[in-house]
mmCIF file of C-alpha atoms in Angstrom:
data_model
loop_
_atom_site.group_PDB
_atom_site.id
_atom_site.type_symbol
_atom_site.label_atom_id
_atom_site.label_comp_id
_atom_site.label_asym_id
_atom_site.label_seq_id
_atom_site.Cartn_x
_atom_site.Cartn_y
_atom_site.Cartn_z
ATOM 1 C CA UNK C 24 101.253 19.806 98.074
ATOM 2 C CA UNK C 25 99.873 16.388 97.134
ATOM 3 C CA UNK C 26 99.205 17.594 93.564
ATOM 4 C CA UNK C 27 102.804 18.746 93.168
ATOM 5 C CA UNK C 28 104.183 15.418 94.358
ATOM 6 C CA UNK C 29 101.765 13.510 92.125
ATOM 7 C CA UNK C 30 102.700 15.709 89.154
ATOM 8 C CA UNK C 31 106.406 15.196 89.864
ATOM 9 C CA UNK C 32 105.989 11.415 90.046
ATOM 10 C CA UNK C 33 103.985 11.387 86.793
ATOM 11 C CA UNK C 34 106.595 13.479 84.955
ATOM 12 C CA UNK C 35 109.406 11.287 86.261
ATOM 13 C CA UNK C 36 107.500 8.171 85.201
ATOM 14 C CA UNK C 37 106.938 9.490 81.658
ATOM 15 C CA UNK C 38 110.545 10.559 81.237
ATOM 16 C CA UNK C 39 112.064 7.383 82.611
ATOM 17 C CA UNK C 40 109.964 5.099 80.419
ATOM 18 C CA UNK C 41 111.063 6.853 77.244
ATOM 19 C CA UNK C 42 113.418 4.627 75.257
ATOM 20 C CA UNK C 43 116.292 6.595 73.817
ATOM 21 C CA UNK C 44 118.449 4.728 71.329
ATOM 22 C CA UNK C 45 121.134 6.421 69.231
ATOM 23 C CA UNK C 46 120.991 5.864 65.479
ATOM 24 C CA UNK C 47 124.565 4.619 65.221
ATOM 25 C CA UNK C 48 124.576 2.373 68.285
ATOM 26 C CA UNK C 49 126.128 -1.089 68.186
ATOM 27 C CA UNK C 50 122.750 -2.824 68.099
ATOM 28 C CA UNK C 51 121.819 -0.877 64.966
ATOM 29 C CA UNK C 52 125.045 -1.772 63.204
ATOM 30 C CA UNK C 53 124.314 -3.228 59.802
ATOM 31 C CA UNK C 54 125.676 -6.591 58.895
ATOM 32 C CA UNK C 55 126.417 -6.539 55.162
ATOM 33 C CA UNK C 56 129.398 -6.481 52.863
ATOM 34 C CA UNK C 57 129.593 -3.792 50.199
ATOM 35 C CA UNK C 58 131.235 -4.630 46.888
ATOM 36 C CA UNK C 59 131.835 -1.846 44.372
ATOM 37 C CA UNK C 60 131.363 -3.320 40.904
ATOM 38 C CA UNK C 61 131.731 -0.230 38.730
ATOM 39 C CA UNK C 62 133.086 3.299 39.174
ATOM 40 C CA UNK C 63 132.599 6.102 36.679
ATOM 41 C CA UNK C 64 132.888 9.852 36.876
ATOM 42 C CA UNK C 65 135.267 11.903 39.028
ATOM 43 C CA UNK C 66 138.030 9.510 40.167
ATOM 44 C CA UNK C 67 139.132 11.367 43.293
ATOM 45 C CA UNK C 68 135.547 11.904 44.429
ATOM 46 C CA UNK C 69 134.791 8.205 43.871
ATOM 47 C CA UNK C 70 137.888 7.296 45.905
ATOM 48 C CA UNK C 71 136.557 9.271 48.876
ATOM 49 C CA UNK C 72 133.133 7.595 48.605
ATOM 50 C CA UNK C 73 134.673 4.106 48.395
ATOM 51 C CA UNK C 74 136.839 4.798 51.467
ATOM 52 C CA UNK C 75 133.745 5.768 53.460
ATOM 53 C CA UNK C 76 131.766 2.754 52.265
ATOM 54 C CA UNK C 77 134.599 0.326 53.079
ATOM 55 C CA UNK C 78 134.681 1.651 56.633
ATOM 56 C CA UNK C 79 131.048 0.592 57.082
ATOM 57 C CA UNK C 80 131.302 -2.730 55.287
ATOM 58 C CA UNK C 81 131.545 -5.948 57.285
ATOM 59 C CA UNK C 82 134.133 -8.228 55.688
ATOM 60 C CA UNK C 83 132.792 -11.468 57.214
ATOM 61 C CA UNK C 84 129.135 -10.921 56.366
ATOM 62 C CA UNK C 85 127.172 -13.315 54.204
ATOM 63 C CA UNK C 86 124.818 -10.612 52.918
ATOM 64 C CA UNK C 87 126.446 -8.964 49.910
ATOM 65 C CA UNK C 88 125.404 -5.668 48.356
ATOM 66 C CA UNK C 89 126.960 -4.749 45.021
ATOM 67 C CA UNK C 90 126.968 -1.095 44.037
ATOM 68 C CA UNK C 91 127.748 0.778 40.832
ATOM 69 C CA UNK C 92 128.768 4.388 41.348
ATOM 70 C CA UNK C 93 128.526 7.196 38.813
ATOM 71 C CA UNK C 94 129.571 10.578 40.189
ATOM 72 C CA UNK C 95 129.855 14.059 38.806
ATOM 73 C CA UNK C 96 131.661 16.846 40.636
ATOM 74 C CA UNK C 97 131.515 20.407 39.368
ATOM 75 C CA UNK C 98 132.503 23.852 40.537
ATOM 76 C CA UNK C 99 130.689 26.849 39.158
ATOM 77 C CA UNK C 100 131.113 30.574 39.617
ATOM 78 C CA UNK C 101 128.391 32.205 41.704
ATOM 79 C CA UNK C 102 129.558 35.805 41.926
ATOM 80 C CA UNK C 103 132.120 38.214 40.546
ATOM 81 C CA UNK C 104 133.287 41.581 41.803
ATOM 82 C CA UNK C 105 133.187 44.840 39.843
ATOM 83 C CA UNK C 106 136.567 44.070 38.255
ATOM 84 C CA UNK C 107 135.286 40.791 36.882
ATOM 85 C CA UNK C 108 137.266 38.474 39.154
ATOM 86 C CA UNK C 109 135.524 35.565 40.793
ATOM 87 C CA UNK C 110 134.562 35.953 44.454
ATOM 88 C CA UNK C 111 132.199 33.040 45.180
ATOM 89 C CA UNK C 112 132.024 29.441 43.994
ATOM 90 C CA UNK C 113 129.568 26.606 44.345
ATOM 91 C CA UNK C 114 130.832 23.026 44.571
ATOM 92 C CA UNK C 115 128.200 20.508 43.497
ATOM 93 C CA UNK C 116 128.330 16.732 43.552
ATOM 94 C CA UNK C 117 125.730 14.435 42.040
ATOM 95 C CA UNK C 118 126.151 10.705 42.557
ATOM 96 C CA UNK C 119 124.005 7.929 41.146
ATOM 97 C CA UNK C 120 124.093 4.561 42.864
ATOM 98 C CA UNK C 121 122.790 1.344 41.361
ATOM 99 C CA UNK C 122 122.289 -0.974 44.307
ATOM 100 C CA UNK C 123 121.942 -4.718 43.748
ATOM 101 C CA UNK C 124 120.743 -6.377 46.948
ATOM 102 C CA UNK C 125 119.287 -9.900 46.934
ATOM 103 C CA UNK C 126 118.633 -9.753 43.183
ATOM 104 C CA UNK C 127 116.670 -6.497 43.643
ATOM 105 C CA UNK C 128 118.071 -3.543 41.737
ATOM 106 C CA UNK C 129 117.425 -0.074 43.087
ATOM 107 C CA UNK C 130 118.765 3.270 41.899
ATOM 108 C CA UNK C 131 119.475 6.165 44.191
ATOM 109 C CA UNK C 132 120.605 9.652 43.226
ATOM 110 C CA UNK C 133 122.119 11.882 45.879
ATOM 111 C CA UNK C 134 123.039 15.514 45.317
ATOM 112 C CA UNK C 135 125.010 17.839 47.589
ATOM 113 C CA UNK C 136 126.256 21.384 47.128
ATOM 114 C CA UNK C 137 128.379 23.825 49.065
ATOM 115 C CA UNK C 138 128.987 27.560 48.522
ATOM 116 C CA UNK C 139 132.321 29.113 49.417
ATOM 117 C CA UNK C 140 134.389 32.225 48.810
ATOM 118 C CA UNK C 141 137.564 32.468 46.769
ATOM 119 C CA UNK C 142 140.817 32.370 48.711
ATOM 120 C CA UNK C 143 143.655 34.585 47.490
ATOM 121 C CA UNK C 144 146.341 31.910 47.934
ATOM 122 C CA UNK C 145 145.883 29.311 45.161
ATOM 123 C CA UNK C 146 147.514 26.486 47.152
ATOM 124 C CA UNK C 147 145.167 27.083 50.097
ATOM 125 C CA UNK C 148 142.219 27.270 47.721
ATOM 126 C CA UNK C 149 143.070 23.888 46.137
ATOM 127 C CA UNK C 150 143.540 22.369 49.576
ATOM 128 C CA UNK C 151 140.207 23.829 50.729
ATOM 129 C CA UNK C 152 138.471 22.501 47.624
ATOM 130 C CA UNK C 153 139.862 18.998 48.326
ATOM 131 C CA UNK C 154 138.493 19.260 51.867
ATOM 132 C CA UNK C 155 135.120 20.295 50.485
ATOM 133 C CA UNK C 156 135.225 17.369 48.047
ATOM 134 C CA UNK C 157 136.011 14.958 50.881
ATOM 135 C CA UNK C 158 133.177 16.367 53.024
ATOM 136 C CA UNK C 159 130.645 16.163 50.175
ATOM 137 C CA UNK C 160 131.689 12.559 49.511
ATOM 138 C CA UNK C 161 131.342 11.750 53.202
ATOM 139 C CA UNK C 162 127.866 13.265 53.311
ATOM 140 C CA UNK C 163 126.763 11.377 50.196
ATOM 141 C CA UNK C 164 128.147 8.056 51.430
ATOM 142 C CA UNK C 165 126.460 8.531 54.828
ATOM 143 C CA UNK C 166 123.136 9.061 53.050
ATOM 144 C CA UNK C 167 123.702 5.838 51.111
ATOM 145 C CA UNK C 168 124.611 3.910 54.272
ATOM 146 C CA UNK C 169 121.522 5.237 56.014
ATOM 147 C CA UNK C 170 119.405 4.165 53.037
ATOM 148 C CA UNK C 171 120.954 0.694 53.086
ATOM 149 C CA UNK C 172 120.303 0.257 56.801
ATOM 150 C CA UNK C 173 116.680 1.369 56.447
ATOM 151 C CA UNK C 174 116.005 -1.162 53.660
ATOM 152 C CA UNK C 175 117.068 -4.255 55.592
#
């Protein structure tokens, strides 16, 4: 009986002393301002990336990070049926960032891809592809933001 109580107290002690801190908590919030100096590549894709970066930029910060963005978005055919019509696509986005932070220049290349099936309605397919583009841009910008917060 004493061993069970002692074991229970030890387990409770170990679990309660563990410090859990979410990655995106307020105390981890980065304090920098992002300035986009150059955009090249897919315009719509770049627009989505810039929107995500502006959301995480602090306007009143004294620390300034300037970024050049070069993106490439492509969609390639993965599979066709026996009639020769396309059934599967792969959306791929490659973005190169040139980060200038405190006179230190760093380059970062982030690549994301997503496989999806063809939709019979062309309007729905274009809308779905725009959603995929937005999600890929969000994923890429989150990776950049995470990289910027790690390299404080």
